[in-house]
């Protein structure tokens, strides 16, 4: 669950991630059940004091699951509080917006445990109400204490969890096609670039709470276009040619934006479900720009589309067996998707089953999908510096899975710190260990460096060769650039406002030291904004690699900004402020995103 003023996974995303309410509620059993009646006692003050929300527990993979879907209120049930149709609809929306990402759309568990009535009715109304209010050290946010939910809403949600869940609607090809719109047909689009923008140094910036992206010129630092999109765009991706920008909102709406037009604009759009996180385009030689793919959280499926029009070509469900217990999972969500550089394939990560799918798009009529068993709760990740190996976080299992996209096989499962959250990760040459890929962690202050060169540095390949110690937990993204000598770590979910409003910078040359030190950049202070927490999130380099941009993310009603840092001097270079710059989060440089540079 996430309040609007608290960042979520951008890659927020995320996913993924929390432990769960139930684990904490079942300890000890004697406290939960009063006199054998099955009714729960109110938590003691000493217990409630422990229910703090740690940085790693603040991250949530969702904020608007099925928010526009209406479901029917179940009928009255014996011993269950009565709830009106209007209240049920409101509770249903709150659950889909803030809880389903961890506990599952069907409440059968996801990265959080199940909240079925078999469990919730044993816990009882008061117990559920108090733990929603105060949270738990096992991962439940303190919704009342943080101001995320009102007392009335907390009471409503406790009553809601005692009701039988309802099945949300499916979203098949007929539904998908009904949302498909081509605003500018292919033959009406320009034959060449019609604007003077330096597209390779253009930034696509998510304006999370307005349902827009801002296109910002990397040279002038000015907004050149504001484009209406789906809600809370999770990522931006660029076609292999660099002409088309694809963005996907958490409401599963995909926008195809033509950057060659005089004023870059949406030329096609589609919804691939009710909630989603990932989109990608084909990059294999001979297939550049030809296909696009989007993965949904609900329904659990992915959709392959025409890369120029977004016409849906194929819908594939991801429901199936988990890799560990080999039990059926009804809603395994599609997390990160990347495009292979070695085969005409999309690499599709299925969160709850722990499977990495190699989806071959060379012949959609004779469709072929290979499945790699990795680890459950796959979330986000990226390539190593060669573009051959894909590293993805199974963050609820504290694991990084490595796939050789050339040989099409699993290389290694690597244990890291608590809840790795790399975004796409960061690649650089370590002074001792050679090429490494880095991930930060939500649950602790460490940054894990993993060796990625099995040819020249086989001794260090696919091992955590070093753990750096950063400012604290709550990190979402790490960043560097091939031309940079620095390595940046944000901490937007850290509970300390000063830490959340700053970034740590390590000198790569100092990595060979036993305990390399970092420098803290007060990005929030540099922004000149004095209100709010000023959470600083997601560094992104310009094409030249000589400056890095950070979002200063406040709530929708407060001022936000982007601070540009001179990478060589580590000083403030510019501050971008604009009344249209509302809740900026992810920033995606066109060239770096297209070329997989991170």
mmCIF file of C-alpha atoms in Angstrom, residues 177-448:
data_model
loop_
_atom_site.group_PDB
_atom_site.id
_atom_site.type_symbol
_atom_site.label_atom_id
_atom_site.label_comp_id
_atom_site.label_asym_id
_atom_site.label_seq_id
_atom_site.Cartn_x
_atom_site.Cartn_y
_atom_site.Cartn_z
ATOM 1 C CA UNK A 177 -9.308 -4.255 -29.627
ATOM 2 C CA UNK A 178 -12.184 -2.092 -28.405
ATOM 3 C CA UNK A 179 -9.625 0.270 -26.812
ATOM 4 C CA UNK A 180 -7.260 0.402 -29.806
ATOM 5 C CA UNK A 181 -7.098 3.768 -31.550
ATOM 6 C CA UNK A 182 -4.863 4.964 -34.388
ATOM 7 C CA UNK A 183 -4.886 8.743 -34.254
ATOM 8 C CA UNK A 184 -2.468 9.249 -37.129
ATOM 9 C CA UNK A 185 -2.326 6.470 -39.751
ATOM 10 C CA UNK A 186 1.103 5.346 -40.869
ATOM 11 C CA UNK A 187 0.698 6.891 -44.342
ATOM 12 C CA UNK A 188 -0.147 10.270 -42.792
ATOM 13 C CA UNK A 189 3.016 10.447 -40.706
ATOM 14 C CA UNK A 190 6.060 12.452 -41.856
ATOM 15 C CA UNK A 191 8.721 10.763 -43.973
ATOM 16 C CA UNK A 192 11.461 12.585 -42.059
ATOM 17 C CA UNK A 193 11.934 14.420 -38.782
ATOM 18 C CA UNK A 194 9.895 17.632 -38.868
ATOM 19 C CA UNK A 195 11.257 19.373 -35.773
ATOM 20 C CA UNK A 196 14.588 20.800 -34.627
ATOM 21 C CA UNK A 197 14.807 18.746 -31.460
ATOM 22 C CA UNK A 198 17.934 16.772 -30.635
ATOM 23 C CA UNK A 199 15.956 13.579 -30.126
ATOM 24 C CA UNK A 200 18.890 11.622 -28.733
ATOM 25 C CA UNK A 201 19.162 14.104 -25.885
ATOM 26 C CA UNK A 202 15.432 14.344 -25.226
ATOM 27 C CA UNK A 203 14.085 13.173 -21.852
ATOM 28 C CA UNK A 204 10.711 11.520 -21.341
ATOM 29 C CA UNK A 205 9.678 12.430 -17.796
ATOM 30 C CA UNK A 206 6.781 10.797 -15.983
ATOM 31 C CA UNK A 207 4.359 13.276 -14.394
ATOM 32 C CA UNK A 208 2.939 10.636 -12.193
ATOM 33 C CA UNK A 209 -0.213 12.136 -10.675
ATOM 34 C CA UNK A 210 -1.422 14.009 -13.749
ATOM 35 C CA UNK A 211 -1.351 11.070 -16.170
ATOM 36 C CA UNK A 212 1.138 12.735 -18.497
ATOM 37 C CA UNK A 213 4.717 12.663 -19.686
ATOM 38 C CA UNK A 214 6.807 15.778 -20.245
ATOM 39 C CA UNK A 215 9.300 15.813 -23.083
ATOM 40 C CA UNK A 216 12.218 17.955 -21.905
ATOM 41 C CA UNK A 217 15.039 19.135 -24.143
ATOM 42 C CA UNK A 218 18.342 18.037 -22.658
ATOM 43 C CA UNK A 219 20.190 21.136 -23.866
ATOM 44 C CA UNK A 220 17.787 23.965 -23.048
ATOM 45 C CA UNK A 221 16.249 22.153 -20.039
ATOM 46 C CA UNK A 222 12.848 23.348 -21.245
ATOM 47 C CA UNK A 223 9.610 21.381 -21.529
ATOM 48 C CA UNK A 224 8.853 21.064 -25.232
ATOM 49 C CA UNK A 225 5.684 18.971 -25.024
ATOM 50 C CA UNK A 226 3.222 17.696 -22.440
ATOM 51 C CA UNK A 227 1.509 14.534 -23.644
ATOM 52 C CA UNK A 228 -1.598 12.958 -22.093
ATOM 53 C CA UNK A 229 -1.014 9.292 -21.215
ATOM 54 C CA UNK A 230 -2.292 6.596 -18.922
ATOM 55 C CA UNK A 231 -2.208 7.100 -15.176
ATOM 56 C CA UNK A 232 1.168 7.013 -13.412
ATOM 57 C CA UNK A 233 3.393 6.047 -16.345
ATOM 58 C CA UNK A 234 5.716 3.359 -15.101
ATOM 59 C CA UNK A 235 8.356 3.325 -17.824
ATOM 60 C CA UNK A 236 9.220 4.857 -21.174
ATOM 61 C CA UNK A 237 10.861 2.794 -23.900
ATOM 62 C CA UNK A 238 12.250 3.866 -27.282
ATOM 63 C CA UNK A 239 12.040 1.938 -30.551
ATOM 64 C CA UNK A 240 15.281 0.664 -32.091
ATOM 65 C CA UNK A 241 15.203 3.385 -34.758
ATOM 66 C CA UNK A 242 14.793 6.108 -32.144
ATOM 67 C CA UNK A 243 11.640 7.425 -33.794
ATOM 68 C CA UNK A 244 8.928 6.071 -31.516
ATOM 69 C CA UNK A 245 8.508 6.518 -27.786
ATOM 70 C CA UNK A 246 6.290 4.034 -25.965
ATOM 71 C CA UNK A 247 4.964 4.664 -22.472
ATOM 72 C CA UNK A 248 2.717 2.523 -20.297
ATOM 73 C CA UNK A 249 0.570 3.671 -17.392
ATOM 74 C CA UNK A 250 -0.383 1.650 -14.383
ATOM 75 C CA UNK A 251 -3.883 1.561 -15.827
ATOM 76 C CA UNK A 252 -2.421 -0.537 -18.702
ATOM 77 C CA UNK A 253 -2.776 2.189 -21.309
ATOM 78 C CA UNK A 254 0.018 2.235 -23.901
ATOM 79 C CA UNK A 255 0.811 5.380 -25.886
ATOM 80 C CA UNK A 256 2.860 5.283 -29.091
ATOM 81 C CA UNK A 257 4.427 8.735 -29.550
ATOM 82 C CA UNK A 258 5.976 9.787 -32.868
ATOM 83 C CA UNK A 259 9.034 11.921 -32.117
ATOM 84 C CA UNK A 260 9.468 12.876 -35.803
ATOM 85 C CA UNK A 261 6.333 15.021 -35.936
ATOM 86 C CA UNK A 262 6.590 18.809 -35.720
ATOM 87 C CA UNK A 263 5.057 18.502 -32.272
ATOM 88 C CA UNK A 264 5.675 14.965 -30.968
ATOM 89 C CA UNK A 265 2.308 13.421 -30.203
ATOM 90 C CA UNK A 266 0.463 10.179 -29.622
ATOM 91 C CA UNK A 267 -0.228 8.456 -32.934
ATOM 92 C CA UNK A 268 -1.764 5.274 -31.487
ATOM 93 C CA UNK A 269 -2.979 3.989 -28.124
ATOM 94 C CA UNK A 270 -4.376 0.823 -26.575
ATOM 95 C CA UNK A 271 -5.196 -0.755 -23.218
ATOM 96 C CA UNK A 272 -3.828 -4.246 -22.629
ATOM 97 C CA UNK A 273 -5.699 -4.900 -19.401
ATOM 98 C CA UNK A 274 -6.715 -3.150 -16.215
ATOM 99 C CA UNK A 275 -3.281 -2.764 -14.638
ATOM 100 C CA UNK A 276 0.233 -3.054 -16.055
ATOM 101 C CA UNK A 277 3.896 -2.101 -15.677
ATOM 102 C CA UNK A 278 5.973 -3.063 -18.704
ATOM 103 C CA UNK A 279 6.364 -2.260 -22.389
ATOM 104 C CA UNK A 280 9.168 -2.921 -24.887
ATOM 105 C CA UNK A 281 9.903 -2.922 -28.616
ATOM 106 C CA UNK A 282 11.710 -5.396 -30.856
ATOM 107 C CA UNK A 283 15.444 -4.713 -31.276
ATOM 108 C CA UNK A 284 16.820 -7.760 -33.077
ATOM 109 C CA UNK A 285 18.436 -6.942 -36.431
ATOM 110 C CA UNK A 286 15.819 -7.192 -39.134
ATOM 111 C CA UNK A 287 12.969 -6.675 -36.696
ATOM 112 C CA UNK A 288 13.701 -3.130 -35.531
ATOM 113 C CA UNK A 289 10.469 -1.331 -34.577
ATOM 114 C CA UNK A 290 8.349 -4.148 -36.029
ATOM 115 C CA UNK A 291 6.705 -5.325 -32.812
ATOM 116 C CA UNK A 292 5.843 -4.004 -29.395
ATOM 117 C CA UNK A 293 4.909 -5.960 -26.290
ATOM 118 C CA UNK A 294 3.157 -4.973 -23.066
ATOM 119 C CA UNK A 295 2.747 -7.050 -19.935
ATOM 120 C CA UNK A 296 -0.242 -6.807 -17.599
ATOM 121 C CA UNK A 297 -0.663 -7.300 -13.891
ATOM 122 C CA UNK A 298 -4.372 -7.927 -14.419
ATOM 123 C CA UNK A 299 -5.353 -9.983 -16.190
ATOM 124 C CA UNK A 300 -2.046 -11.852 -15.953
ATOM 125 C CA UNK A 301 -1.035 -11.799 -19.604
ATOM 126 C CA UNK A 302 1.114 -10.142 -22.234
ATOM 127 C CA UNK A 303 0.077 -8.686 -25.570
ATOM 128 C CA UNK A 304 2.193 -8.535 -28.730
ATOM 129 C CA UNK A 305 1.311 -5.621 -31.004
ATOM 130 C CA UNK A 306 2.269 -4.113 -34.326
ATOM 131 C CA UNK A 307 5.138 -1.738 -33.575
ATOM 132 C CA UNK A 308 3.847 1.035 -35.845
ATOM 133 C CA UNK A 309 0.132 1.008 -35.015
ATOM 134 C CA UNK A 310 -0.230 -0.983 -31.748
ATOM 135 C CA UNK A 311 -2.708 -3.284 -33.455
ATOM 136 C CA UNK A 312 -2.948 -6.270 -31.062
ATOM 137 C CA UNK A 313 -1.678 -9.462 -32.658
ATOM 138 C CA UNK A 314 -1.510 -12.000 -29.859
ATOM 139 C CA UNK A 315 -2.634 -12.256 -26.220
ATOM 140 C CA UNK A 316 -0.942 -14.853 -24.023
ATOM 141 C CA UNK A 317 -1.896 -15.754 -20.448
ATOM 142 C CA UNK A 318 0.822 -16.275 -17.848
ATOM 143 C CA UNK A 319 -1.251 -18.363 -15.439
ATOM 144 C CA UNK A 320 0.528 -21.546 -14.485
ATOM 145 C CA UNK A 321 2.666 -23.428 -11.997
ATOM 146 C CA UNK A 322 5.230 -21.881 -9.663
ATOM 147 C CA UNK A 323 8.880 -22.867 -10.059
ATOM 148 C CA UNK A 324 9.336 -23.977 -6.457
ATOM 149 C CA UNK A 325 6.256 -25.834 -5.201
ATOM 150 C CA UNK A 326 4.870 -26.357 -8.715
ATOM 151 C CA UNK A 327 1.409 -25.309 -7.649
ATOM 152 C CA UNK A 328 -1.023 -23.421 -9.838
ATOM 153 C CA UNK A 329 -1.016 -19.644 -9.420
ATOM 154 C CA UNK A 330 -4.098 -17.772 -10.688
ATOM 155 C CA UNK A 331 -2.586 -14.310 -11.158
ATOM 156 C CA UNK A 332 1.147 -14.324 -11.953
ATOM 157 C CA UNK A 333 1.825 -10.738 -13.026
ATOM 158 C CA UNK A 334 4.148 -9.703 -15.830
ATOM 159 C CA UNK A 335 7.072 -7.676 -14.499
ATOM 160 C CA UNK A 336 10.097 -6.438 -16.462
ATOM 161 C CA UNK A 337 10.322 -7.080 -20.205
ATOM 162 C CA UNK A 338 13.486 -6.543 -22.272
ATOM 163 C CA UNK A 339 14.277 -7.199 -25.926
ATOM 164 C CA UNK A 340 17.037 -9.653 -26.809
ATOM 165 C CA UNK A 341 19.893 -8.474 -29.009
ATOM 166 C CA UNK A 342 20.783 -12.050 -30.027
ATOM 167 C CA UNK A 343 17.449 -13.591 -31.016
ATOM 168 C CA UNK A 344 14.047 -12.319 -32.189
ATOM 169 C CA UNK A 345 12.764 -12.649 -28.654
ATOM 170 C CA UNK A 346 11.239 -10.701 -25.812
ATOM 171 C CA UNK A 347 12.431 -11.697 -22.349
ATOM 172 C CA UNK A 348 9.304 -11.682 -20.190
ATOM 173 C CA UNK A 349 9.555 -12.005 -16.412
ATOM 174 C CA UNK A 350 6.586 -13.518 -14.623
ATOM 175 C CA UNK A 351 6.538 -12.402 -11.037
ATOM 176 C CA UNK A 352 4.634 -14.949 -8.971
ATOM 177 C CA UNK A 353 5.614 -18.121 -10.846
ATOM 178 C CA UNK A 354 9.283 -17.154 -11.055
ATOM 179 C CA UNK A 355 9.524 -18.013 -14.737
ATOM 180 C CA UNK A 356 11.522 -16.089 -17.343
ATOM 181 C CA UNK A 357 9.883 -16.525 -20.725
ATOM 182 C CA UNK A 358 11.781 -16.258 -24.016
ATOM 183 C CA UNK A 359 9.000 -15.161 -26.345
ATOM 184 C CA UNK A 360 9.942 -15.616 -29.998
ATOM 185 C CA UNK A 361 8.190 -13.152 -32.284
ATOM 186 C CA UNK A 362 9.631 -14.313 -35.627
ATOM 187 C CA UNK A 363 6.496 -16.322 -36.473
ATOM 188 C CA UNK A 364 3.360 -15.407 -34.558
ATOM 189 C CA UNK A 365 1.331 -18.095 -36.344
ATOM 190 C CA UNK A 366 3.700 -20.830 -35.160
ATOM 191 C CA UNK A 367 4.307 -19.182 -31.814
ATOM 192 C CA UNK A 368 7.180 -20.459 -29.661
ATOM 193 C CA UNK A 369 7.884 -19.663 -26.021
ATOM 194 C CA UNK A 370 10.728 -21.137 -23.977
ATOM 195 C CA UNK A 371 10.507 -21.118 -20.192
ATOM 196 C CA UNK A 372 13.417 -20.734 -17.784
ATOM 197 C CA UNK A 373 12.802 -21.616 -14.144
ATOM 198 C CA UNK A 374 14.437 -18.893 -12.051
ATOM 199 C CA UNK A 375 13.064 -17.669 -8.717
ATOM 200 C CA UNK A 376 9.694 -16.380 -7.586
ATOM 201 C CA UNK A 377 8.725 -12.733 -7.324
ATOM 202 C CA UNK A 378 10.752 -11.464 -10.270
ATOM 203 C CA UNK A 379 10.571 -7.703 -10.548
ATOM 204 C CA UNK A 380 12.985 -5.403 -12.402
ATOM 205 C CA UNK A 381 16.428 -5.676 -13.933
ATOM 206 C CA UNK A 382 18.662 -4.947 -16.900
ATOM 207 C CA UNK A 383 21.523 -6.096 -19.091
ATOM 208 C CA UNK A 384 25.198 -6.287 -18.280
ATOM 209 C CA UNK A 385 27.502 -3.967 -20.247
ATOM 210 C CA UNK A 386 27.711 -6.372 -23.215
ATOM 211 C CA UNK A 387 23.952 -6.691 -23.626
ATOM 212 C CA UNK A 388 24.235 -10.475 -23.480
ATOM 213 C CA UNK A 389 23.384 -11.243 -19.874
ATOM 214 C CA UNK A 390 20.129 -10.163 -18.263
ATOM 215 C CA UNK A 391 20.084 -9.716 -14.476
ATOM 216 C CA UNK A 392 16.704 -9.482 -12.734
ATOM 217 C CA UNK A 393 15.769 -9.131 -9.072
ATOM 218 C CA UNK A 394 13.543 -11.657 -7.354
ATOM 219 C CA UNK A 395 13.327 -9.138 -4.581
ATOM 220 C CA UNK A 396 11.039 -10.926 -2.134
ATOM 221 C CA UNK A 397 13.582 -13.769 -2.208
ATOM 222 C CA UNK A 398 16.662 -11.507 -1.935
ATOM 223 C CA UNK A 399 18.004 -12.968 -5.152
ATOM 224 C CA UNK A 400 19.329 -11.850 -8.543
ATOM 225 C CA UNK A 401 18.718 -14.242 -11.444
ATOM 226 C CA UNK A 402 21.168 -14.168 -14.375
ATOM 227 C CA UNK A 403 20.128 -15.297 -17.871
ATOM 228 C CA UNK A 404 22.421 -15.758 -20.863
ATOM 229 C CA UNK A 405 20.241 -14.359 -23.662
ATOM 230 C CA UNK A 406 22.597 -15.717 -26.343
ATOM 231 C CA UNK A 407 22.652 -19.306 -25.090
ATOM 232 C CA UNK A 408 19.085 -18.899 -23.783
ATOM 233 C CA UNK A 409 19.633 -20.414 -20.360
ATOM 234 C CA UNK A 410 19.839 -19.619 -16.663
ATOM 235 C CA UNK A 411 23.387 -18.889 -15.539
ATOM 236 C CA UNK A 412 23.075 -18.384 -11.792
ATOM 237 C CA UNK A 413 20.829 -17.414 -8.886
ATOM 238 C CA UNK A 414 22.767 -15.002 -6.663
ATOM 239 C CA UNK A 415 21.823 -14.115 -3.094
ATOM 240 C CA UNK A 416 22.142 -10.418 -2.240
ATOM 241 C CA UNK A 417 20.918 -8.063 0.483
ATOM 242 C CA UNK A 418 17.344 -7.482 1.585
ATOM 243 C CA UNK A 419 14.926 -6.755 -1.257
ATOM 244 C CA UNK A 420 17.195 -5.834 -4.159
ATOM 245 C CA UNK A 421 15.734 -3.060 -6.316
ATOM 246 C CA UNK A 422 18.120 -2.261 -9.172
ATOM 247 C CA UNK A 423 15.829 -0.509 -11.607
ATOM 248 C CA UNK A 424 17.861 -1.511 -14.652
ATOM 249 C CA UNK A 425 21.027 -1.665 -12.550
ATOM 250 C CA UNK A 426 24.349 0.019 -13.277
ATOM 251 C CA UNK A 427 27.436 -1.237 -15.138
ATOM 252 C CA UNK A 428 31.016 -0.099 -14.617
ATOM 253 C CA UNK A 429 34.616 -1.347 -14.554
ATOM 254 C CA UNK A 430 35.700 -2.104 -11.000
ATOM 255 C CA UNK A 431 39.396 -1.391 -10.311
ATOM 256 C CA UNK A 432 39.843 -4.882 -8.867
ATOM 257 C CA UNK A 433 37.045 -7.114 -10.147
ATOM 258 C CA UNK A 434 36.603 -5.878 -13.715
ATOM 259 C CA UNK A 435 33.113 -5.419 -15.200
ATOM 260 C CA UNK A 436 30.396 -5.429 -12.550
ATOM 261 C CA UNK A 437 26.640 -4.790 -12.380
ATOM 262 C CA UNK A 438 25.181 -3.137 -9.296
ATOM 263 C CA UNK A 439 21.929 -3.194 -7.386
ATOM 264 C CA UNK A 440 20.767 -1.264 -4.345
ATOM 265 C CA UNK A 441 18.335 -2.634 -1.755
ATOM 266 C CA UNK A 442 15.094 -1.479 -0.237
ATOM 267 C CA UNK A 443 15.593 -3.323 3.016
ATOM 268 C CA UNK A 444 19.180 -2.426 3.940
ATOM 269 C CA UNK A 445 21.917 0.096 3.251
ATOM 270 C CA UNK A 446 24.070 -2.168 1.072
ATOM 271 C CA UNK A 447 24.776 -1.960 -2.644
ATOM 272 C CA UNK A 448 25.766 -5.312 -4.140
#
